[in-house]
Structures are given as structure tokens and as C-alpha cells.
mmCIF file of C-alpha atoms in Angstrom:
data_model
loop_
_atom_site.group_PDB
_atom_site.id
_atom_site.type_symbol
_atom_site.label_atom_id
_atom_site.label_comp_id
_atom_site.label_asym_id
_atom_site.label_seq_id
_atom_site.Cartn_x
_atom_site.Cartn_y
_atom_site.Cartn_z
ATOM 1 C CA UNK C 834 7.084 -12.990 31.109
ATOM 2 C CA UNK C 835 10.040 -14.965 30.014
ATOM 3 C CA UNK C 836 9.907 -17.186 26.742
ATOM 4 C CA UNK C 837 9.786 -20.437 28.598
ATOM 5 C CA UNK C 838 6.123 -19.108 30.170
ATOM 6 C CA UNK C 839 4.800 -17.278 26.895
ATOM 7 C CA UNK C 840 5.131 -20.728 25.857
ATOM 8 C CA UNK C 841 3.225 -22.302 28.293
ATOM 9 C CA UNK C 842 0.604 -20.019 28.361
ATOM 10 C CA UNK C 843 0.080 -20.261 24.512
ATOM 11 C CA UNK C 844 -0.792 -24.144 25.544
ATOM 12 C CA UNK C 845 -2.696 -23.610 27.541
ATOM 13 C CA UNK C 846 -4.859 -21.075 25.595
ATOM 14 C CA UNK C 847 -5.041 -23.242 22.920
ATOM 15 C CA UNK C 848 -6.139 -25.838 24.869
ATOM 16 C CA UNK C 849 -8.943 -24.109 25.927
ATOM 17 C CA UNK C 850 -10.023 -23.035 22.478
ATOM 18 C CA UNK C 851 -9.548 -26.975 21.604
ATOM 19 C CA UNK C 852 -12.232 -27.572 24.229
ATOM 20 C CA UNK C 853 -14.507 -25.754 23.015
ATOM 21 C CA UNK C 854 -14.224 -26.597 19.551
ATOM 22 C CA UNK C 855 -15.318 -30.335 20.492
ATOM 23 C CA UNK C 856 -17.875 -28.885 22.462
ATOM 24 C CA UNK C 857 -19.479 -27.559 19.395
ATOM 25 C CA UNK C 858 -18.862 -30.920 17.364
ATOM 26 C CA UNK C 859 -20.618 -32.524 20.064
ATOM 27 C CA UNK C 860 -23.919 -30.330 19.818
ATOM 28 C CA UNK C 861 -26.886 -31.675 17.689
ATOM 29 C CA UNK C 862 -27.828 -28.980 14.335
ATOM 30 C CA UNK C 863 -30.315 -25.884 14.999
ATOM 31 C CA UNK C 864 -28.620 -25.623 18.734
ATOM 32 C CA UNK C 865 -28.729 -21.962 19.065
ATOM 33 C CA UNK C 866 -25.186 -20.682 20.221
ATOM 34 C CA UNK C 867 -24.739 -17.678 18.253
ATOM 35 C CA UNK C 868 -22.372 -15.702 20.669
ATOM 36 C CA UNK C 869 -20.371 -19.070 21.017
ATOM 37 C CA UNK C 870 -19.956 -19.053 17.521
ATOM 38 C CA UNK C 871 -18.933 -15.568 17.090
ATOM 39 C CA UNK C 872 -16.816 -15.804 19.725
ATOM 40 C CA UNK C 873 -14.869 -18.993 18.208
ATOM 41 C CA UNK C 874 -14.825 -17.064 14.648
ATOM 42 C CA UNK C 875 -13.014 -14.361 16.438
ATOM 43 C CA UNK C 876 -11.021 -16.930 18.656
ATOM 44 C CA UNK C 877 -10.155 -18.759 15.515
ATOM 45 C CA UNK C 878 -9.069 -15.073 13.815
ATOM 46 C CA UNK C 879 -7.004 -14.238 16.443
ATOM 47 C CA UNK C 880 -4.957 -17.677 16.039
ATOM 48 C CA UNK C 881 -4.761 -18.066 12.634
ATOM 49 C CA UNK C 882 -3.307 -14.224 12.390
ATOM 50 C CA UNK C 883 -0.938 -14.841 15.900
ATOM 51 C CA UNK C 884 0.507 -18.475 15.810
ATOM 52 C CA UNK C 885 2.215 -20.081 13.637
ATOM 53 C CA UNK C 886 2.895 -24.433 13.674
ATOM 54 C CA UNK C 887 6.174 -26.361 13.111
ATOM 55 C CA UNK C 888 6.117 -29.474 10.903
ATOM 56 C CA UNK C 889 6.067 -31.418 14.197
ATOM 57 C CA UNK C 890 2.941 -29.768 15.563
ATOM 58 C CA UNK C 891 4.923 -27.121 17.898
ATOM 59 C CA UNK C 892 2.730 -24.015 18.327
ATOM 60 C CA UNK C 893 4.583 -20.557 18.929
ATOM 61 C CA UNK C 894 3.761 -17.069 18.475
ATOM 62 C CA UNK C 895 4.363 -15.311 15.206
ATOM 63 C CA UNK C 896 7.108 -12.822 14.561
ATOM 64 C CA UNK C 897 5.869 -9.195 13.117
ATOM 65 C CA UNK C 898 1.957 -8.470 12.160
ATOM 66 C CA UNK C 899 0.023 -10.359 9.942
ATOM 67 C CA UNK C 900 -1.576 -8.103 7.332
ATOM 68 C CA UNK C 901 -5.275 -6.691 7.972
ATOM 69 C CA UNK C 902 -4.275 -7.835 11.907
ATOM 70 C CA UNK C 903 -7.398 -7.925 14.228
ATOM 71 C CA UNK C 904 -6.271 -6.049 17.107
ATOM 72 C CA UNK C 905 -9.158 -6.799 20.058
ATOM 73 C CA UNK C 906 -11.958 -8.945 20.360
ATOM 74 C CA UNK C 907 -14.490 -6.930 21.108
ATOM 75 C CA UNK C 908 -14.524 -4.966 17.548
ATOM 76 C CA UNK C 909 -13.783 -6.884 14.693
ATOM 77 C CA UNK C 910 -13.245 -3.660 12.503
ATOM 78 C CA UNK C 911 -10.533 -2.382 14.437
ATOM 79 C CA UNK C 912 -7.183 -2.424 12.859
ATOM 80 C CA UNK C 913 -3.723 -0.786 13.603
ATOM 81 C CA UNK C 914 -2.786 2.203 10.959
ATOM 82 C CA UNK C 915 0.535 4.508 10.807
ATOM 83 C CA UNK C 916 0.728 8.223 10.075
ATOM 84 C CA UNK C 917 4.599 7.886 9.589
ATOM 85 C CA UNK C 918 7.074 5.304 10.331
ATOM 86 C CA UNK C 919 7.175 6.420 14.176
ATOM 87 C CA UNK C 920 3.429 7.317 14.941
ATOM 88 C CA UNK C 921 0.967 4.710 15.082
ATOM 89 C CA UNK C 922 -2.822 4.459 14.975
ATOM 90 C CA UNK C 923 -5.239 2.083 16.564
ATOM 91 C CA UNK C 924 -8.527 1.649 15.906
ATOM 92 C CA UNK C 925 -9.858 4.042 13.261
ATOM 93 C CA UNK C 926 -9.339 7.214 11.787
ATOM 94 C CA UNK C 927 -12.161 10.139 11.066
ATOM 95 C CA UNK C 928 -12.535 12.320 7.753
ATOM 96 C CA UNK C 929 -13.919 15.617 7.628
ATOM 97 C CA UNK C 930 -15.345 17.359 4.882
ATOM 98 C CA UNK C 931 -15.613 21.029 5.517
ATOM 99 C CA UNK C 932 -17.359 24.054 3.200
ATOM 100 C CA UNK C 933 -14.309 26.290 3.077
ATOM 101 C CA UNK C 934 -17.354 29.882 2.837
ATOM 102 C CA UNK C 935 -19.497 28.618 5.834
ATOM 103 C CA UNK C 936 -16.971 26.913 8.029
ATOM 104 C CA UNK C 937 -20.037 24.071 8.427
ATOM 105 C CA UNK C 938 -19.296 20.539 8.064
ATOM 106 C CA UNK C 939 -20.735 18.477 5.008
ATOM 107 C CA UNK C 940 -19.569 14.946 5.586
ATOM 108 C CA UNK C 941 -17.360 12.758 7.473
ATOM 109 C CA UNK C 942 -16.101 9.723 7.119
ATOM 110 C CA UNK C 943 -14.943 6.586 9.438
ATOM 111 C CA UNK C 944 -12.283 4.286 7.619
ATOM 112 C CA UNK C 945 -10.549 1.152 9.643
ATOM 113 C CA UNK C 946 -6.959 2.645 10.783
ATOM 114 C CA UNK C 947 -5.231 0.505 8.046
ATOM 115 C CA UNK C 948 -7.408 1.991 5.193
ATOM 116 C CA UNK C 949 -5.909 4.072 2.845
ATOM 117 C CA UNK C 950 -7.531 7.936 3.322
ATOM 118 C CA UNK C 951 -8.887 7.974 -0.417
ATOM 119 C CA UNK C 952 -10.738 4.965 0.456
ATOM 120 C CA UNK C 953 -13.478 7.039 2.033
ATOM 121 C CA UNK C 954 -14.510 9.286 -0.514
ATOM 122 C CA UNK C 955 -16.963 7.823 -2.336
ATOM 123 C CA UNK C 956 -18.878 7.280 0.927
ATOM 124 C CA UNK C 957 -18.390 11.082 1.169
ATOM 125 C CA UNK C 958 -19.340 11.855 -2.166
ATOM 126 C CA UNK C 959 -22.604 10.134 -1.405
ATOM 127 C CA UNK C 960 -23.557 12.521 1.231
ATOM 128 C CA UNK C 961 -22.635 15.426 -0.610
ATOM 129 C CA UNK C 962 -25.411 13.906 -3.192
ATOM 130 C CA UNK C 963 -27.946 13.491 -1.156
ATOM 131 C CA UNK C 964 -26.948 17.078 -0.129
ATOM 132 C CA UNK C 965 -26.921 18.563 -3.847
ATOM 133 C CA UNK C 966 -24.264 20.171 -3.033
ATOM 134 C CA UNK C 967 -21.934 20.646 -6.362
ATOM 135 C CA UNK C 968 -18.192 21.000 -5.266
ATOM 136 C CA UNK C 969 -16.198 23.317 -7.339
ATOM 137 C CA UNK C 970 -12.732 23.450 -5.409
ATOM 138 C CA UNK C 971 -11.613 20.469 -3.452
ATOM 139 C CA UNK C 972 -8.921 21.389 -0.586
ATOM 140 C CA UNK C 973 -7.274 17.667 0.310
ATOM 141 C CA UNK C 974 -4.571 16.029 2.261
ATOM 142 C CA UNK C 975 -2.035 14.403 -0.162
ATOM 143 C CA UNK C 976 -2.826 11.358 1.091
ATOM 144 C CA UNK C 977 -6.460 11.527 -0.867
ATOM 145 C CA UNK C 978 -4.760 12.287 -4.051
ATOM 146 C CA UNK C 979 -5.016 8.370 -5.029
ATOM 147 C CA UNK C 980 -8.823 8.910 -4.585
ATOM 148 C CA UNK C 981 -11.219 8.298 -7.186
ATOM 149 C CA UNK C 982 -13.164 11.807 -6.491
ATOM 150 C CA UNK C 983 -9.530 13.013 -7.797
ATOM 151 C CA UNK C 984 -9.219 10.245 -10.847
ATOM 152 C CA UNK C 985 -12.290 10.480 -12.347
ATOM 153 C CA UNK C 986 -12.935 14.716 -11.823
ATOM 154 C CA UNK C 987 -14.392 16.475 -13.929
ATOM 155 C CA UNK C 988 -12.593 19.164 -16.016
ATOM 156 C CA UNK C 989 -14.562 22.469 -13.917
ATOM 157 C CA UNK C 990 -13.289 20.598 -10.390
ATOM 158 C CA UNK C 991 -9.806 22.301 -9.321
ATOM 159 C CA UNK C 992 -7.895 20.684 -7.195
ATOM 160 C CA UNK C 993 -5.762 22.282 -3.896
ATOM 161 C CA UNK C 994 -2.855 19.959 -3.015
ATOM 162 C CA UNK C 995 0.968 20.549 -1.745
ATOM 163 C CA UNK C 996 1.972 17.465 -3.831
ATOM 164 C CA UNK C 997 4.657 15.146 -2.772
ATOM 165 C CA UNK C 998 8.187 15.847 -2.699
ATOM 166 C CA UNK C 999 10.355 14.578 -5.045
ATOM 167 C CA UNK C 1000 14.250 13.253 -3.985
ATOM 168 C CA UNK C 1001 16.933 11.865 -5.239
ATOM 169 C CA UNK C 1002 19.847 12.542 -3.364
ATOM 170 C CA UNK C 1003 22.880 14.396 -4.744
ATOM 171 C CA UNK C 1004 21.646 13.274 -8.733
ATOM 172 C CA UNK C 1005 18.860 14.756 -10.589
ATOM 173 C CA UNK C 1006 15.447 14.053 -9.340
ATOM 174 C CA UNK C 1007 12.166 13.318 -11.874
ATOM 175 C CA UNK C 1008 11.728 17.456 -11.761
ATOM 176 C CA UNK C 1009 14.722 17.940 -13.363
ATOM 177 C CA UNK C 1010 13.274 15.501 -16.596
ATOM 178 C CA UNK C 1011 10.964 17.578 -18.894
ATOM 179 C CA UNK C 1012 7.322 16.107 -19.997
ATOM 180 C CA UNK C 1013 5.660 16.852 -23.117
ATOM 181 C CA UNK C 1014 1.824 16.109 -22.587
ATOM 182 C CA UNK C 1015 1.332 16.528 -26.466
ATOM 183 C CA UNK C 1016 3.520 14.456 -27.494
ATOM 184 C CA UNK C 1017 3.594 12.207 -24.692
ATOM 185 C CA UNK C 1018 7.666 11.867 -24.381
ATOM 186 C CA UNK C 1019 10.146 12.385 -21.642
ATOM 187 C CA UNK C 1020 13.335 14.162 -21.954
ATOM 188 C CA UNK C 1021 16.172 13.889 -19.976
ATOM 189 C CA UNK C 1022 18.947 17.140 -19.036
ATOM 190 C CA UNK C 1023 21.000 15.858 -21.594
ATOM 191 C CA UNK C 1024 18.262 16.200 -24.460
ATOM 192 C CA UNK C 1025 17.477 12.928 -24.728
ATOM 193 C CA UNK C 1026 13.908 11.518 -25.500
ATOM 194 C CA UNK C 1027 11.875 8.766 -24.170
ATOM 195 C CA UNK C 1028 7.997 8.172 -24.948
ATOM 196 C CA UNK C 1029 6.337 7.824 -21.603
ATOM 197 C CA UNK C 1030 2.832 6.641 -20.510
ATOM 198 C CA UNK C 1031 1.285 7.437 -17.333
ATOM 199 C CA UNK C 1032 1.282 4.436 -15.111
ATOM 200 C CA UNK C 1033 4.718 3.203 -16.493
ATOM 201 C CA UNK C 1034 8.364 3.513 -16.126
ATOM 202 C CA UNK C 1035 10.118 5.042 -18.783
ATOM 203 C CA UNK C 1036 13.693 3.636 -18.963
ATOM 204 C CA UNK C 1037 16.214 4.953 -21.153
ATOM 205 C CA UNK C 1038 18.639 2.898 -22.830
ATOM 206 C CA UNK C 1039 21.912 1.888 -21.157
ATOM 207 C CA UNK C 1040 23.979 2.360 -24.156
ATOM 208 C CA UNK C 1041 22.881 6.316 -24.112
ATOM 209 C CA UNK C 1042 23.363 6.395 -20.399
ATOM 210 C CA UNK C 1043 27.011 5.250 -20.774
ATOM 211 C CA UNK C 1044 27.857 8.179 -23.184
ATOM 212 C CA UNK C 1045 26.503 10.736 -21.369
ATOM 213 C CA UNK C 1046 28.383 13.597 -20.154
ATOM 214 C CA UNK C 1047 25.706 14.080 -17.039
ATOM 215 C CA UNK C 1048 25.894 10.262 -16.098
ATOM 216 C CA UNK C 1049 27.574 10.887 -12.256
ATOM 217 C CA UNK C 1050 24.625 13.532 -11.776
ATOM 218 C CA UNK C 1051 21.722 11.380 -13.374
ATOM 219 C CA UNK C 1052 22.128 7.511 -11.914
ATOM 220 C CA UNK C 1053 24.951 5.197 -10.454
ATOM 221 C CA UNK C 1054 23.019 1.879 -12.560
ATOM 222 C CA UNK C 1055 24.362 0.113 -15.292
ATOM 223 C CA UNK C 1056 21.421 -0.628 -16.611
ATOM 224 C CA UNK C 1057 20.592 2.896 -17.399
ATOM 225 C CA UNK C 1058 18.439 5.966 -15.873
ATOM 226 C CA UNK C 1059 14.782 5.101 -14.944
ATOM 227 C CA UNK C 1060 11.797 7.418 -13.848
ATOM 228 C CA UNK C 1061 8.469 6.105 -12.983
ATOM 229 C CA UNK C 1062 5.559 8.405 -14.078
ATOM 230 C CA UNK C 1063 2.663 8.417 -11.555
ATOM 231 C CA UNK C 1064 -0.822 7.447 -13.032
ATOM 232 C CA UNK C 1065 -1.766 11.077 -12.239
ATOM 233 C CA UNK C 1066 1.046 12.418 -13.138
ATOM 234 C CA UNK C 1067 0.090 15.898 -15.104
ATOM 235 C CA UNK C 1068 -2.244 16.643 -11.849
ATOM 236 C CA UNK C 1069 1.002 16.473 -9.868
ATOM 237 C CA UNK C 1070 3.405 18.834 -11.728
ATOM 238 C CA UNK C 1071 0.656 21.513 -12.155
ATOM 239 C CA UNK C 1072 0.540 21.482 -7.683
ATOM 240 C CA UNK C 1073 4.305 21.680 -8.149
ATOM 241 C CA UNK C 1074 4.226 24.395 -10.391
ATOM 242 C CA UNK C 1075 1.422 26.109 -8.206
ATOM 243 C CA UNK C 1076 3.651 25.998 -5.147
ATOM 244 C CA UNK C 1077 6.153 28.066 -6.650
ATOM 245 C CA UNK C 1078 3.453 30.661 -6.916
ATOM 246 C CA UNK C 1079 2.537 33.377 -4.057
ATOM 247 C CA UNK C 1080 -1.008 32.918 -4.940
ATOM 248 C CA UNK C 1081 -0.534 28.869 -4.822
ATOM 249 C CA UNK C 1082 1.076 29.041 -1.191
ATOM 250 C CA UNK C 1083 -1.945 31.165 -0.227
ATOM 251 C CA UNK C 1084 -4.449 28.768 -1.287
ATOM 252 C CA UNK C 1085 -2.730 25.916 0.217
ATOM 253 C CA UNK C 1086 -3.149 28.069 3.739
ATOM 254 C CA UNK C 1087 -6.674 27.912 3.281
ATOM 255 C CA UNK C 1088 -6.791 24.537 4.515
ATOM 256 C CA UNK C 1089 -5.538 25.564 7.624
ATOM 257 C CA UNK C 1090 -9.020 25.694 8.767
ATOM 258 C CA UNK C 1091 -10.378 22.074 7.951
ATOM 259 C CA UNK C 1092 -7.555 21.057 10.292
ATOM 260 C CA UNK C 1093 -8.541 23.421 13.340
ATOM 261 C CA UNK C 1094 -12.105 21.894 12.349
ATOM 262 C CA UNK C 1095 -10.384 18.114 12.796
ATOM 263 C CA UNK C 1096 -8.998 19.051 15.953
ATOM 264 C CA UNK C 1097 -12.559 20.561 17.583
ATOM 265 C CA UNK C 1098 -14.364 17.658 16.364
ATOM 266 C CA UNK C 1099 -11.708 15.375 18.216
ATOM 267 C CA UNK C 1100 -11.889 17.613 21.008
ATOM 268 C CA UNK C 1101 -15.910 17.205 21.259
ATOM 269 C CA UNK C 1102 -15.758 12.857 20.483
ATOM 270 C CA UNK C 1103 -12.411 12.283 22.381
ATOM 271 C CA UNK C 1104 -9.806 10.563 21.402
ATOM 272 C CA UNK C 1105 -11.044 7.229 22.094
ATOM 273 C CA UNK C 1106 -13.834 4.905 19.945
ATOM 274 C CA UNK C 1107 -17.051 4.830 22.402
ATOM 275 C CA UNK C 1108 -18.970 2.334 19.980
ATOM 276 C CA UNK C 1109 -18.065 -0.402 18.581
ATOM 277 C CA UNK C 1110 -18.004 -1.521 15.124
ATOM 278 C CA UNK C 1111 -17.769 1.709 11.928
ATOM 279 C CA UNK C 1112 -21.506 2.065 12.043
ATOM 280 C CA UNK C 1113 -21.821 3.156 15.447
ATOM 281 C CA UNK C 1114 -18.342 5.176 15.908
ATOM 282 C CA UNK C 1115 -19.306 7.197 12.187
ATOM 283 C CA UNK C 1116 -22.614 8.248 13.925
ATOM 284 C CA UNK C 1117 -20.817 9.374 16.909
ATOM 285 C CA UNK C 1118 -18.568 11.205 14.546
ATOM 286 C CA UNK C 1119 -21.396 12.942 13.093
ATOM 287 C CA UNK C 1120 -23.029 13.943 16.390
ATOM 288 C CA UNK C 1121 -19.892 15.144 17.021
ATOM 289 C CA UNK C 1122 -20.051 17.003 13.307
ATOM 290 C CA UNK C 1123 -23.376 18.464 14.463
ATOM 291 C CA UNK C 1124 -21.470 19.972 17.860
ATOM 292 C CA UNK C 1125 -19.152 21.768 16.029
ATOM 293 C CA UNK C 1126 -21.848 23.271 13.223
ATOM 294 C CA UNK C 1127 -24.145 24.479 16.170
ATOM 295 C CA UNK C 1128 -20.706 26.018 17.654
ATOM 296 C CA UNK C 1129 -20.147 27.876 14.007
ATOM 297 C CA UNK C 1130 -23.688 28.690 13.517
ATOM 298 C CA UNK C 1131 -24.129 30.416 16.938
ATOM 299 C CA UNK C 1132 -20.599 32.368 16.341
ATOM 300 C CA UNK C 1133 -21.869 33.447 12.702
ATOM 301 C CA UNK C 1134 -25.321 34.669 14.473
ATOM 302 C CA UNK C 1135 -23.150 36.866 17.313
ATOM 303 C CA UNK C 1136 -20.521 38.773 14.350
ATOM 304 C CA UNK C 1137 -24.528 39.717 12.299
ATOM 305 C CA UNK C 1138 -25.607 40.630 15.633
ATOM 306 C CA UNK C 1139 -22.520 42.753 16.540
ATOM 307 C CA UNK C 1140 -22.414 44.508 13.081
ATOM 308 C CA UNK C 1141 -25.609 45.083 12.888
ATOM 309 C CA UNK C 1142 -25.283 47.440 16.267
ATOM 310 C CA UNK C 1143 -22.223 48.958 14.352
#
């Protein structure tokens, strides 16, 4: 379609939509026209979120994506979501919550595919309460690490993370910087001392930065070095200290089987929504839960079977 009839067709779309829209005016109160109605509200979404008006009137389409972008008409709760730069999602994305000792799923979770991942734990923290179920090691993608289940744990809860890398370039990265929890200060490879708080960015002074033997290995700024301390910041350096561990490495490999458990329960619901709306598609995801737990129930009742003959 060249530009020229993308143009007209946007007319004549919202010409249409125009139409209608006097229709309605036009009709006395207490008419019943529901699905009208929610067909306009999602007619109006899509053109508030899509087209964009000169100063003279002139309609045209909108370069990029509007934020929280309604991607069909048929589900409002649809969204699009990225895993990375170059893989996209659309639609929604499932979380699973698997008991590491049984194999059995707990909980899942259905999220929008533009919701952040810790987003859906407290829904999955509610299950596990109705469940009683008291959780004393918590195996999680990084991506959940933001979560409140991980903000507000309590002191007995350990968690199992490979944390997030930290880079920069050929000059020292935030590893290199030492923190003292007690005393709550930052110092840099040269020995010199900030006071940090979690949350914040410590900066350190430009006039000590200038004197500094390390300076071409520390920043390239005149302003001085800066390191941002994450809000959760002591959680991360003890995973970073774990991975340097043989016994951290094999505990992260234990999650190896929550993701063979993701990829049966998308083999049993597909890869494609068959509801819509998140009510619907989450109680397709846990039929599809309940699939895989028969699956691991009937293999743990063959192995007592077979070594019980043994």
C-alpha cells in the first residue's frame, strides 16, 4: 500500500467511525446498545493510540507505539511485550510456580505481555495461601528480582538468583567498588570513601577524581566517578558472591527443571491465547497446570511401582 492510499484509507475509516458517533448522539437515553458502545470505546482506543492530528485538522498515522498499545479488538488486555531487544511478545505471557521436591505445580500466573514479570507475584502468593504452603527457598528468573515477594522477605526465605551482570567496558565496573553494610559507605580502588544509601547514586567528588592515579581506569567524566546502588542492593552481591561458588552454580541448575516444566505446559496450551480476556486464558493455563501434575503424578506412581518389584 503506498502512502498516498494509507492515507485515503485512514479517511475513510474515520469517516465511518464519525458516522457512527452521530448515530449515537442521535439516540434517545436508556437505548440499549451495549456492544455498540463497547465497540466505539475500543474504536475510539484504537484512534486515540494510532493517529495523530495537524493544527489544520490533517489526520495521519502515528510514528512508533504508543505506550500500553492495544494491539486487537477483540481482547482489550492484549498488549505487545519483549524478551530482548530482537524477540517480541504478543499477547500475554504465563508464570509457573513449581515445588522444586514434587515436581507438581503450585501456581501460575497470566500477566499482559507488557507487564513486568514481578508484577504477578502477589497473585501467586495468594494461591500459595490458600494452599498453606510456607516457601522456604524461592528459585526465580532475574527478571522477578524487583518483586515484592523478594522486597519484603522474610529473613528464613533464601533466595536462588544468577543476578545481573555488571559492565563497564575497559574501566572498573561497580564490583570493583567495595560496600560496607555497617557502616553504610562506598569505597572506591583508590581508597576513597563515599556514604551510600540504597536507592541512590553515590557520586564522588570531581576534585578527588582529578587527582587520582586510577582516573583512565575508573571514568572518562569531568564531573567525577558515579555508581548507582540498586534498592536491593546487598541481595545482589551475596548472588554474585554465590556464583563464584561450586555449590552456588549447582543450585542455580536446579532451576533447570521449572523451565522444562514451562515448556510442557506450553506444549499442552499451545502457543496461542484460546480465550479471551486474563480471566479466561489464566484458567486455561491452569487446566493446562493440572495436565502436567497428572503427567508427574502418574510417572511418580510407575518409579514406587518399579522399586517396589526391585
Amino acid at each position: 500500500m503506498t502512502p498516498a492510499e494509507r492515507e485515503q484509507a485512514l479517511v475513510v475509516v474515520l469517516s465511518a467511525l464519525n458516522a457512527v458517533e452521530r448515530w449515537l448522539d442521535r439516540q434517545p437515553e436508556g437505548h440499549d446498545d451495549s456492544v455498540v458502545h463497547y465497540s466505539m470505546a475500543a474504536a475510539q482506543q484504537v484512534k486515540q493510540q494510532d493517529v495523530e492530528f495537524s493544527e489544520t485538522g490533517h489526520a495521519t498515522l502515528r510514528k512508533g507505539v504508543a505506550k500500553d498499545r492495544r494491539i486487537t479488538i477483540e481482547d482489550a488486555h492484549m498488549r505487545h511485550g519483549r524478551k530482548s531487544r530482537r524477540v517480541r511478545v504478543d499477547g500475554y505471557k504465563r508464570h509457573v510456580l513449581q515445588d522444586l521436591d514434587t515436581g507438581l505445580v503450585r501456581a501460575v500466573g497470566i500477566t499482559a505481555a507488557n507487564a513486568a514479570e514481578a508484577s504477578v507475584t502477589d497473585a501467586i502468593r495468594a494461591d500459595l495461601a490458600c494452599q498453606q504452603v510456607q516457601v522456604s527457598e524461592l528459585h526465580i528468573d532475574r527478571a522477578y528480582l524487583s518483586s515484592t515477594w523478594v522486597r519484603e522477605r522474610p529473613a528464613d526465605l533464601d533466595i536462588s538468583c544468577k543476578a545481573w551482570p555488571v559492565r563497564n567496558g575497559p574501566r572498573f565496573p561497580k564490583t570493583a567498588f567495595h560496600l560496607d553494610w555497617e557502616q553504610q559507605t562506598l569505597r572506591c580502588p583508590n581508597q576513597q570513601e563515599m556514604p551510600f544509601t540504597p536507592g541512590d547514586v553515590v557520586h564522588f567528588p570531581a576534585e578527588i577524581c582529578a587527582a587520582c592515579p586510577l582516573r583512565e581506569r575508573c571514568t572518562t567524566s569531568p564531573h567525577g566517578r558515579s555508581v548507582s546502588i540498586h534498592p536491593d542492593e546487598q541481595l545482589l552481591w551475596e548472588l554474585r558472591q554465590r556464583q563464584l561458588t561450586p555449590i552456588g552454580r549447582t543450585k542455580l541448575r536446579e532451576r533447570v527443571a521449572v523451565e522444562h516444566t514451562l515448556a510442557h505446559i506450553g506444549h499442552w496450551q499451545g502457543r496461542r491465547a484460546r480465550y479471551r480476556g486474563l480471566r479466561k486464558n489464566l484458567f486455561d493455563l491452569r487446566r493446562s497446570a493440572v495436565v502436567h501434575n497428572l503427567h508427574v503424578i502418574a510417572r511418580l506412581g510407575a518409579q514406587t511401582q518399579h522399586s517396589q518389584a526391585a
